[in-house]
Amino acid sequence: MTRTIAERLDDPEAAQAEGRRKMDWAEAHMPILAELRESFAAEQPLDGERIAMAMHVEAKTAVLVELLAIGGAEVAITGCNPLSTQDDVSAALHAVDGVTSYAAHGVDTEEYYDAIEAVVDVDPTITVDDGADMVTHIHDEHPELIPQLKGGCEETTTGVHRLRSMADDGALDYPMFAVNDTPMKTLFDNVHGTGESAMANIAMTTNLAVAGKTVVVAGYGYCGRGVAKKASGMNADVVVTEVDPRRALEAHMEGHEVLPMNEAAAEGDIFVTTTGNRDVITREDFEQMADGVVLANAGHFDVEINLAELDDLAETRREVRDGVEEYALPDGRRVNVLAEGRLVNLAGPLSMGHPVEVMDQSFGVQAVCVRELAANPDAYDAGVHEVPDRLDREVAEVKLDAEDIDIDTLSDEQREYMDSWDHGT
Ligand code: RBV
């Protein structure tokens, strides 16, 4: 039997108190979720829903989960990465009425999937994923649940990518919202969230300067742009590697050097992978690197830095600081890998995930998407769906209001002009 977090801990009450303290801090800086809490409490939009979740179980996620429970749902949750769970937060969440948490820090692969299986016991009507592990598990192991599933929400680029591949193969059998792809998520969480938290965690984990260094950023999608921007802001020289010609040009026009990884390998001091693909840094690259380089991954899965090849090359391997593994090569060079090559902003010993304010936006979109699936289950067929623009707007408007920012409104004449085509000079 998979144990809940309360059954795993020696002193769940002490853990709960500390977890609740972290949740209180996050909650105080999440105005979008605060506003939704009022309407969810009053209107009970999730009454009767059962939600199965696999997400990074830390304080901001916990505020989202509590909101779903306040809205009337029964929720079961586990982690979406073995190292990103904070046990105290998991314990605090488990103590919330209507919530069961199986998330625990440091589980092995078998325990990780056992916990996903345990979550499925909630008999879900809705799923919420970060990375698509829950939705794929349900398709593989519990197809009998598919008819009752109103739909699901996916948080991250990698997960949406997996879902689109499933849909292309005709293998996605219930509707999924691509929460990741909304403006309120991508333009903030992926860019600023990843950029700030990845660079902050690299700096904190190593206690080394970024200024004056060369930071190699692999991938110039939204996450890569964010990392490059923040690294530049910290006075590093930035080198970008890409496979897409347009993105490579964009990086060039933003003032970054663009090189193939094998050449960048010889120049970099700090490497950050953000591609979502495997084998981005491999043996040939390790062979080019200078002594003392720092390697970190900010993509969802730990496949971007080929650690098996690095291990193969290395003579010895030891933990030189918490969260820093040094691989010593036969010629004396040392390559330092942060957070076991897992996403550095969530899986390191000091990691806390993205800043609170950006997760308020991402999770605001999650919450309104769950509400939408509960309210309009028949409106969406099996497949990947864009989040309706009105929902993304709703979240943006709450945030503007909270920030006390006013914007203009189109006049009738302007609206008509924008909608018409028969005007010219
Ligand atoms: N992410 N979650 C956090 N809960 O602290 N930080 C980042 C958190 C999400 C982010 O939205 C991204 O898409 C995903 O993690 C990658 O797994």
CSV table of C-alpha atoms and ligand atoms in Angstrom, one decimal:
chain,number,residue,atom,x,y,z
A,1,MET,CA,0.0,0.0,0.0
A,2,THR,CA,1.3,3.4,-0.9
A,3,ARG,CA,1.5,5.6,2.2
A,4,THR,CA,0.2,9.1,2.4
A,5,ILE,CA,2.7,11.7,3.5
A,6,ALA,CA,1.2,11.7,7.0
A,7,GLU,CA,2.0,7.9,7.3
A,8,ARG,CA,5.5,8.5,6.1
A,9,LEU,CA,6.6,11.2,8.5
A,10,ASP,CA,7.7,10.8,12.1
A,11,ASP,CA,6.1,14.0,13.3
A,12,PRO,CA,3.5,15.0,10.7
A,13,GLU,CA,2.0,17.7,12.9
A,14,ALA,CA,5.3,19.6,13.2
A,15,ALA,CA,5.8,19.2,9.4
A,16,GLN,CA,2.2,20.4,8.9
A,17,ALA,CA,2.8,23.6,10.9
A,18,GLU,CA,5.9,24.5,8.9
A,19,GLY,CA,4.2,23.6,5.6
A,20,ARG,CA,1.2,25.8,6.5
A,21,ARG,CA,3.6,28.7,7.3
A,22,LYS,CA,5.1,28.4,3.8
A,23,MET,CA,1.6,28.3,2.3
A,24,ASP,CA,0.5,31.4,4.2
A,25,TRP,CA,3.5,33.3,2.8
A,26,ALA,CA,2.7,32.2,-0.7
A,27,GLU,CA,-1.0,32.8,-0.3
A,28,ALA,CA,-0.4,36.4,0.8
A,29,HIS,CA,1.3,37.1,-2.5
A,30,MET,CA,-1.3,35.4,-4.8
A,31,PRO,CA,-4.1,37.9,-5.4
A,32,ILE,CA,-5.5,36.0,-8.3
A,33,LEU,CA,-6.0,32.8,-6.3
A,34,ALA,CA,-7.3,34.9,-3.4
A,35,GLU,CA,-10.0,36.4,-5.6
A,36,LEU,CA,-10.9,33.0,-6.9
A,37,ARG,CA,-11.1,31.6,-3.4
A,38,GLU,CA,-14.0,34.0,-2.6
A,39,SER,CA,-16.0,33.0,-5.7
A,40,PHE,CA,-15.2,29.2,-5.3
A,41,ALA,CA,-16.2,29.3,-1.6
A,42,ALA,CA,-19.5,31.0,-2.4
A,43,GLU,CA,-20.4,29.2,-5.6
A,44,GLN,CA,-18.9,25.7,-5.1
A,45,PRO,CA,-18.2,25.2,-8.8
A,46,LEU,CA,-16.3,22.0,-8.2
A,47,ASP,CA,-19.0,20.3,-6.0
A,48,GLY,CA,-18.9,16.6,-6.8
A,49,GLU,CA,-15.7,16.7,-8.8
A,50,ARG,CA,-12.8,14.4,-8.0
A,51,ILE,CA,-9.4,15.7,-9.1
A,52,ALA,CA,-6.2,13.6,-9.6
A,53,MET,CA,-3.1,15.8,-9.7
A,54,ALA,CA,0.6,15.3,-10.3
A,55,MET,CA,2.5,18.5,-9.8
A,56,HIS,CA,5.5,20.0,-8.0
A,57,VAL,CA,4.2,19.8,-4.4
A,58,GLU,CA,5.5,23.0,-2.8
A,59,ALA,CA,3.7,26.0,-1.2
A,60,LYS,CA,2.2,27.7,-4.3
A,61,THR,CA,0.9,24.5,-5.7
A,62,ALA,CA,-0.6,23.8,-2.3
A,63,VAL,CA,-2.5,27.1,-2.4
A,64,LEU,CA,-4.0,26.0,-5.8
A,65,VAL,CA,-4.9,22.6,-4.4
A,66,GLU,CA,-6.6,24.1,-1.3
A,67,LEU,CA,-8.5,26.5,-3.7
A,68,LEU,CA,-9.8,23.5,-5.6
A,69,ALA,CA,-10.9,21.8,-2.3
A,70,ILE,CA,-12.6,25.0,-1.2
A,71,GLY,CA,-14.4,25.0,-4.5
A,72,GLY,CA,-16.0,21.7,-3.5
A,73,ALA,CA,-13.6,19.1,-5.1
A,74,GLU,CA,-12.1,16.1,-3.5
A,75,VAL,CA,-8.4,16.1,-4.5
A,76,ALA,CA,-5.6,13.5,-4.5
A,77,ILE,CA,-2.1,14.7,-5.4
A,78,THR,CA,1.4,13.4,-5.8
A,79,GLY,CA,4.6,15.0,-7.1
A,80,CYS,CA,5.6,15.3,-10.7
A,81,ASN,CA,9.3,15.1,-9.9
A,82,PRO,CA,11.0,12.9,-7.2
A,83,LEU,CA,13.0,15.9,-5.9
A,84,SER,CA,10.6,18.9,-6.1
A,85,THR,CA,8.3,17.8,-3.3
A,86,GLN,CA,8.6,19.6,0.0
A,87,ASP,CA,7.4,17.1,2.7
A,88,ASP,CA,6.2,19.7,5.1
A,89,VAL,CA,4.0,21.3,2.5
A,90,SER,CA,2.8,17.9,1.4
A,91,ALA,CA,1.8,17.2,5.1
A,92,ALA,CA,0.0,20.6,5.4
A,93,LEU,CA,-1.9,19.8,2.2
A,94,HIS,CA,-2.8,16.4,3.4
A,95,ALA,CA,-4.4,18.0,6.5
A,96,VAL,CA,-6.7,20.1,4.3
A,97,ASP,CA,-10.3,18.8,4.3
A,98,GLY,CA,-10.9,16.9,1.1
A,99,VAL,CA,-7.2,16.5,0.1
A,100,THR,CA,-5.0,13.4,0.2
A,101,SER,CA,-1.3,13.8,-0.6
A,102,TYR,CA,1.0,11.0,-1.5
A,103,ALA,CA,3.8,13.3,-2.5
A,104,ALA,CA,7.1,12.7,-0.8
A,105,HIS,CA,10.6,13.9,-1.4
A,106,GLY,CA,13.3,11.6,-2.7
A,107,VAL,CA,11.2,8.7,-3.8
A,108,ASP,CA,12.6,6.2,-6.2
A,109,THR,CA,11.1,5.5,-9.6
A,110,GLU,CA,8.9,2.6,-8.4
A,111,GLU,CA,7.5,4.7,-5.5
A,112,TYR,CA,7.0,7.6,-7.8
A,113,TYR,CA,4.7,5.5,-10.1
A,114,ASP,CA,3.1,3.8,-7.1
A,115,ALA,CA,2.0,7.2,-5.8
A,116,ILE,CA,0.5,8.1,-9.2
A,117,GLU,CA,-1.4,4.9,-9.0
A,118,ALA,CA,-2.6,5.7,-5.5
A,119,VAL,CA,-3.9,9.1,-6.7
A,120,VAL,CA,-6.0,7.4,-9.3
A,121,ASP,CA,-8.0,5.8,-6.4
A,122,VAL,CA,-9.8,9.1,-6.1
A,123,ASP,CA,-11.7,7.9,-9.1
A,124,PRO,CA,-11.1,11.2,-11.0
A,125,THR,CA,-13.5,13.3,-13.1
A,126,ILE,CA,-10.7,15.8,-13.9
A,127,THR,CA,-6.9,15.5,-14.0
A,128,VAL,CA,-4.3,18.2,-13.5
A,129,ASP,CA,-0.7,17.5,-14.7
A,130,ASP,CA,2.7,19.1,-14.9
A,131,GLY,CA,4.5,16.9,-17.4
A,132,ALA,CA,1.6,14.6,-18.4
A,133,ASP,CA,2.6,11.6,-16.2
A,134,MET,CA,-0.9,11.3,-14.8
A,135,VAL,CA,-2.7,11.5,-18.1
A,136,THR,CA,-0.4,8.9,-19.7
A,137,HIS,CA,-0.7,6.6,-16.6
A,138,ILE,CA,-4.5,6.8,-16.9
A,139,HIS,CA,-4.4,6.0,-20.6
A,140,ASP,CA,-1.9,3.1,-20.1
A,141,GLU,CA,-3.3,1.6,-16.9
A,142,HIS,CA,-6.8,2.8,-16.3
A,143,PRO,CA,-8.6,3.3,-19.7
A,144,GLU,CA,-11.8,2.3,-17.8
A,145,LEU,CA,-11.8,5.8,-16.3
A,146,ILE,CA,-11.7,7.7,-19.6
A,147,PRO,CA,-15.5,7.8,-20.1
A,148,GLN,CA,-16.0,9.6,-16.8
A,149,LEU,CA,-13.2,12.1,-17.3
A,150,LYS,CA,-14.5,15.5,-18.2
A,151,GLY,CA,-11.0,16.6,-19.1
A,152,GLY,CA,-7.6,17.6,-17.8
A,153,CYS,CA,-5.2,20.5,-17.6
A,154,GLU,CA,-1.5,20.5,-18.5
A,155,GLU,CA,0.9,23.0,-16.9
A,156,THR,CA,4.1,22.7,-18.9
A,157,THR,CA,5.6,22.9,-22.4
A,158,THR,CA,7.0,19.3,-22.2
A,159,GLY,CA,3.6,18.0,-21.1
A,160,VAL,CA,1.7,19.8,-23.9
A,161,HIS,CA,4.3,18.5,-26.4
A,162,ARG,CA,3.7,14.9,-25.1
A,163,LEU,CA,-0.1,15.4,-25.4
A,164,ARG,CA,0.1,16.7,-28.9
A,165,SER,CA,2.2,13.6,-29.9
A,166,MET,CA,-0.4,11.4,-28.2
A,167,ALA,CA,-3.2,13.2,-30.2
A,168,ASP,CA,-1.2,12.9,-33.4
A,169,ASP,CA,-1.1,9.2,-32.8
A,170,GLY,CA,-4.8,9.1,-32.1
A,171,ALA,CA,-4.0,8.0,-28.6
A,172,LEU,CA,-5.4,10.9,-26.5
A,173,ASP,CA,-8.9,9.9,-25.5
A,174,TYR,CA,-10.1,12.8,-23.4
A,175,PRO,CA,-10.0,16.6,-23.6
A,176,MET,CA,-6.9,18.4,-22.3
A,177,PHE,CA,-6.4,22.1,-21.9
A,178,ALA,CA,-2.9,23.4,-22.9
A,179,VAL,CA,-2.6,25.7,-19.9
A,180,ASN,CA,1.0,26.2,-20.7
A,181,ASP,CA,0.2,27.9,-24.0
A,182,THR,CA,-1.9,30.8,-22.6
A,183,PRO,CA,-0.4,34.3,-22.7
A,184,MET,CA,-0.9,34.5,-18.9
A,185,LYS,CA,1.3,31.5,-18.4
A,186,THR,CA,3.9,31.4,-21.2
A,187,LEU,CA,4.8,35.1,-21.2
A,188,PHE,CA,5.4,35.2,-17.5
A,189,ASP,CA,6.1,31.8,-16.0
A,190,ASN,CA,8.2,30.4,-18.8
A,191,VAL,CA,10.1,33.6,-19.4
A,192,HIS,CA,10.5,35.3,-16.1
A,193,GLY,CA,9.7,32.4,-13.8
A,194,THR,CA,12.2,30.1,-15.3
A,195,GLY,CA,14.8,32.8,-16.0
A,196,GLU,CA,14.7,34.2,-12.4
A,197,SER,CA,14.5,30.9,-10.5
A,198,ALA,CA,17.0,29.0,-12.6
A,199,MET,CA,19.7,31.8,-12.4
A,200,ALA,CA,18.9,32.4,-8.7
A,201,ASN,CA,19.2,28.7,-7.9
A,202,ILE,CA,22.5,28.3,-9.8
A,203,ALA,CA,23.9,31.3,-7.9
A,204,MET,CA,22.6,30.1,-4.5
A,205,THR,CA,23.6,26.4,-5.0
A,206,THR,CA,27.1,27.2,-6.0
A,207,ASN,CA,27.6,30.5,-4.2
A,208,LEU,CA,29.6,31.5,-7.3
A,209,ALA,CA,29.3,34.8,-9.3
A,210,VAL,CA,27.4,35.0,-12.6
A,211,ALA,CA,28.9,38.4,-13.5
A,212,GLY,CA,31.8,38.1,-15.8
A,213,LYS,CA,31.1,34.5,-16.7
A,214,THR,CA,29.9,33.1,-20.0
A,215,VAL,CA,26.5,31.4,-19.7
A,216,VAL,CA,25.6,29.0,-22.4
A,217,VAL,CA,21.8,28.7,-22.8
A,218,ALA,CA,20.6,25.7,-24.8
A,219,GLY,CA,17.3,26.4,-26.5
A,220,TYR,CA,15.8,29.8,-27.2
A,221,GLY,CA,12.1,29.1,-26.6
A,222,TYR,CA,10.3,31.1,-24.0
A,223,CYS,CA,12.3,29.5,-21.1
A,224,GLY,CA,15.6,30.0,-22.9
A,225,ARG,CA,14.9,33.6,-23.7
A,226,GLY,CA,14.1,34.2,-20.0
A,227,VAL,CA,17.3,32.5,-18.8
A,228,ALA,CA,19.4,34.5,-21.4
A,229,LYS,CA,17.7,37.7,-20.4
A,230,LYS,CA,18.3,37.2,-16.7
A,231,ALA,CA,21.9,36.0,-17.2
A,232,SER,CA,22.6,39.1,-19.3
A,233,GLY,CA,21.0,41.2,-16.5
A,234,MET,CA,23.4,39.6,-14.1
A,235,ASN,CA,26.3,40.8,-16.3
A,236,ALA,CA,27.2,37.5,-17.9
A,237,ASP,CA,28.1,37.1,-21.6
A,238,VAL,CA,25.4,34.8,-23.1
A,239,VAL,CA,25.9,32.2,-25.8
A,240,VAL,CA,22.8,30.6,-27.2
A,241,THR,CA,22.6,27.2,-29.0
A,242,GLU,CA,19.6,26.4,-31.2
A,243,VAL,CA,18.3,24.1,-33.9
A,244,ASP,CA,15.6,26.4,-35.3
A,245,PRO,CA,16.9,29.0,-37.7
A,246,ARG,CA,14.4,31.7,-36.7
A,247,ARG,CA,15.0,31.3,-33.0
A,248,ALA,CA,18.8,31.4,-33.7
A,249,LEU,CA,18.4,34.6,-35.6
A,250,GLU,CA,16.2,36.1,-32.8
A,251,ALA,CA,18.9,35.3,-30.3
A,252,HIS,CA,21.5,36.9,-32.5
A,253,MET,CA,19.4,40.0,-32.9
A,254,GLU,CA,19.0,40.2,-29.1
A,255,GLY,CA,22.7,40.5,-28.9
A,256,HIS,CA,23.7,37.0,-27.9
A,257,GLU,CA,26.4,34.9,-29.6
A,258,VAL,CA,25.0,31.9,-31.3
A,259,LEU,CA,27.1,28.7,-31.6
A,260,PRO,CA,26.7,25.0,-32.1
A,261,MET,CA,26.9,23.3,-28.7
A,262,ASN,CA,30.2,21.7,-29.4
A,263,GLU,CA,31.8,25.1,-29.9
A,264,ALA,CA,29.9,26.7,-27.1
A,265,ALA,CA,31.2,23.9,-24.9
A,266,ALA,CA,34.7,25.3,-25.1
A,267,GLU,CA,33.5,28.8,-24.2
A,268,GLY,CA,31.0,28.4,-21.4
A,269,ASP,CA,31.5,28.6,-17.6
A,270,ILE,CA,27.8,27.9,-16.8
A,271,PHE,CA,25.5,25.8,-19.0
A,272,VAL,CA,21.7,25.9,-18.7
A,273,THR,CA,19.6,23.5,-20.8
A,274,THR,CA,16.0,24.6,-21.6
A,275,THR,CA,15.2,22.6,-24.8
A,276,GLY,CA,12.8,19.8,-23.6
A,277,ASN,CA,14.9,17.4,-25.7
A,278,ARG,CA,17.4,14.7,-24.8
A,279,ASP,CA,21.1,14.6,-25.3
A,280,VAL,CA,21.6,18.3,-25.6
A,281,ILE,CA,25.0,18.1,-23.9
A,282,THR,CA,26.9,14.9,-24.6
A,283,ARG,CA,30.3,13.3,-24.5
A,284,GLU,CA,31.9,15.4,-27.3
A,285,ASP,CA,30.8,18.5,-25.5
A,286,PHE,CA,32.2,17.4,-22.1
A,287,GLU,CA,35.5,16.8,-23.8
A,288,GLN,CA,35.7,20.4,-24.8
A,289,MET,CA,34.8,22.0,-21.5
A,290,ALA,CA,37.1,23.9,-19.2
A,291,ASP,CA,37.9,22.9,-15.7
A,292,GLY,CA,35.3,23.8,-13.2
A,293,VAL,CA,32.3,24.4,-15.4
A,294,VAL,CA,28.8,24.3,-13.9
A,295,LEU,CA,26.0,22.4,-15.7
A,296,ALA,CA,22.3,22.9,-14.9
A,297,ASN,CA,19.1,21.9,-16.5
A,298,ALA,CA,15.9,23.9,-16.5
A,299,GLY,CA,13.8,21.6,-18.7
A,300,HIS,CA,11.1,19.4,-17.3
A,301,PHE,CA,12.9,16.0,-17.5
A,302,ASP,CA,16.5,15.1,-16.6
A,303,VAL,CA,17.4,14.0,-20.1
A,304,GLU,CA,19.1,17.1,-21.5
A,305,ILE,CA,22.6,16.6,-20.0
A,306,ASN,CA,23.7,13.1,-20.8
A,307,LEU,CA,24.9,12.1,-17.4
A,308,ALA,CA,25.5,8.4,-18.3
A,309,GLU,CA,28.1,9.6,-20.8
A,310,LEU,CA,29.6,12.0,-18.3
A,311,ASP,CA,29.8,9.3,-15.7
A,312,ASP,CA,31.5,7.0,-18.3
A,313,LEU,CA,34.1,9.6,-18.9
A,314,ALA,CA,34.7,10.5,-15.3
A,315,GLU,CA,37.2,8.8,-13.0
A,316,THR,CA,35.5,9.8,-9.8
A,317,ARG,CA,32.3,11.5,-8.7
A,318,ARG,CA,31.5,13.2,-5.4
A,319,GLU,CA,29.1,15.7,-3.9
A,320,VAL,CA,31.3,18.8,-3.4
A,321,ARG,CA,28.4,20.9,-2.0
A,322,ASP,CA,24.8,20.2,-1.3
A,323,GLY,CA,23.2,19.8,-4.8
A,324,VAL,CA,26.6,19.9,-6.6
A,325,GLU,CA,28.0,16.7,-8.0
A,326,GLU,CA,31.6,17.0,-9.3
A,327,TYR,CA,32.7,14.6,-12.0
A,328,ALA,CA,36.5,14.4,-12.2
A,329,LEU,CA,37.8,13.5,-15.6
A,330,PRO,CA,41.1,11.6,-16.1
A,331,ASP,CA,43.0,14.7,-17.3
A,332,GLY,CA,42.1,16.6,-14.1
A,333,ARG,CA,39.2,18.7,-15.4
A,334,ARG,CA,36.2,18.9,-13.2
A,335,VAL,CA,32.6,19.2,-14.4
A,336,ASN,CA,30.0,20.2,-11.8
A,337,VAL,CA,26.4,19.1,-12.2
A,338,LEU,CA,23.6,20.7,-10.2
A,339,ALA,CA,20.5,18.9,-8.9
A,340,GLU,CA,21.4,15.6,-10.6
A,341,GLY,CA,20.5,17.2,-13.9
A,342,ARG,CA,16.9,17.6,-12.9
A,343,LEU,CA,15.2,21.0,-13.2
A,344,VAL,CA,17.5,23.2,-11.1
A,345,ASN,CA,14.8,25.6,-9.9
A,346,LEU,CA,12.8,22.9,-8.3
A,347,ALA,CA,15.0,19.9,-7.6
A,348,GLY,CA,18.0,21.4,-5.8
A,349,PRO,CA,18.4,21.5,-2.0
A,350,LEU,CA,17.5,25.2,-1.9
A,351,SER,CA,15.0,25.2,-4.7
A,352,MET,CA,11.5,26.6,-4.2
A,353,GLY,CA,10.3,26.8,-7.8
A,354,HIS,CA,9.3,29.9,-9.7
A,355,PRO,CA,8.5,33.1,-7.9
A,356,VAL,CA,5.1,33.3,-6.2
A,357,GLU,CA,3.6,36.0,-8.4
A,358,VAL,CA,4.1,34.1,-11.7
A,359,MET,CA,2.7,30.9,-10.2
A,360,ASP,CA,-0.3,32.9,-9.1
A,361,GLN,CA,-0.9,33.6,-12.8
A,362,SER,CA,-0.2,30.1,-14.0
A,363,PHE,CA,-2.4,28.6,-11.3
A,364,GLY,CA,-5.1,31.2,-11.8
A,365,VAL,CA,-5.4,29.8,-15.3
A,366,GLN,CA,-5.3,26.2,-14.0
A,367,ALA,CA,-8.2,27.0,-11.6
A,368,VAL,CA,-10.4,28.6,-14.2
A,369,CYS,CA,-9.7,25.8,-16.6
A,370,VAL,CA,-10.8,23.2,-14.0
A,371,ARG,CA,-13.9,25.3,-13.3
A,372,GLU,CA,-14.6,25.4,-17.1
A,373,LEU,CA,-14.3,21.6,-17.4
A,374,ALA,CA,-16.7,21.1,-14.5
A,375,ALA,CA,-19.2,23.6,-15.9
A,376,ASN,CA,-19.1,22.6,-19.6
A,377,PRO,CA,-18.0,19.0,-19.9
A,378,ASP,CA,-19.6,18.4,-23.2
A,379,ALA,CA,-18.1,21.4,-24.9
A,380,TYR,CA,-14.7,19.7,-25.5
A,381,ASP,CA,-13.9,16.6,-27.5
A,382,ALA,CA,-10.9,14.3,-26.9
A,383,GLY,CA,-7.7,16.1,-27.9
A,384,VAL,CA,-5.6,19.1,-26.9
A,385,HIS,CA,-7.5,22.4,-26.6
A,386,GLU,CA,-6.4,25.9,-26.4
A,387,VAL,CA,-7.7,27.6,-23.3
A,388,PRO,CA,-10.6,29.9,-24.3
A,389,ASP,CA,-9.3,33.5,-24.5
A,390,ARG,CA,-12.1,34.7,-22.2
A,391,LEU,CA,-10.6,32.6,-19.3
A,392,ASP,CA,-7.1,33.9,-19.8
A,393,ARG,CA,-8.5,37.5,-19.9
A,394,GLU,CA,-10.4,36.9,-16.7
A,395,VAL,CA,-7.2,36.0,-15.0
A,396,ALA,CA,-5.3,39.0,-16.4
A,397,GLU,CA,-8.1,41.4,-15.3
A,398,VAL,CA,-8.0,40.1,-11.8
A,399,LYS,CA,-4.2,40.6,-11.7
A,400,LEU,CA,-4.4,44.1,-13.2
A,401,ASP,CA,-7.0,45.0,-10.6
A,402,ALA,CA,-4.8,43.6,-7.8
A,403,GLU,CA,-1.8,45.7,-9.1
A,404,ASP,CA,-4.1,48.7,-9.3
A,405,ILE,CA,-3.2,49.2,-13.0
A,406,ASP,CA,-5.9,50.8,-15.2
A,407,ILE,CA,-6.0,50.3,-19.0
A,408,ASP,CA,-7.9,51.9,-21.8
A,409,THR,CA,-11.2,50.6,-23.3
A,410,LEU,CA,-12.0,50.5,-27.0
A,411,SER,CA,-14.7,53.0,-28.1
A,412,ASP,CA,-17.5,51.8,-30.2
A,413,GLU,CA,-15.9,53.5,-33.2
A,414,GLN,CA,-12.6,51.9,-32.5
A,415,ARG,CA,-14.1,48.5,-32.2
A,416,GLU,CA,-16.0,48.9,-35.5
A,417,TYR,CA,-12.9,50.1,-37.2
A,418,MET,CA,-10.9,47.1,-36.0
A,419,ASP,CA,-13.6,44.7,-37.2
A,420,SER,CA,-14.0,46.2,-40.6
A,421,TRP,CA,-11.9,45.6,-43.7
A,422,ASP,CA,-13.2,48.2,-46.1
A,423,HIS,CA,-11.1,51.1,-45.0
A,424,GLY,CA,-7.9,52.4,-46.5
A,425,THR,CA,-6.4,55.7,-47.3
B,1,RBV,N1,6.6,25.3,-11.8
B,1,RBV,N2,6.0,25.1,-10.7
B,1,RBV,C1,6.7,25.8,-9.8
B,1,RBV,N3,5.2,25.2,-8.0
B,1,RBV,O1,7.0,26.4,-7.6
B,1,RBV,N4,7.7,26.4,-10.3
B,1,RBV,C2,7.7,26.1,-11.6
B,1,RBV,C3,6.3,25.8,-8.4
B,1,RBV,C4,6.1,24.8,-13.0
B,1,RBV,C5,6.2,25.7,-14.2
B,1,RBV,O2,4.9,26.2,-14.5
B,1,RBV,C6,6.7,24.9,-15.4
B,1,RBV,O3,5.9,24.9,-16.5
B,1,RBV,C7,6.8,23.5,-14.8
B,1,RBV,O4,6.9,23.7,-13.4
B,1,RBV,C8,7.9,22.6,-15.2
B,1,RBV,O5,7.8,21.3,-14.6
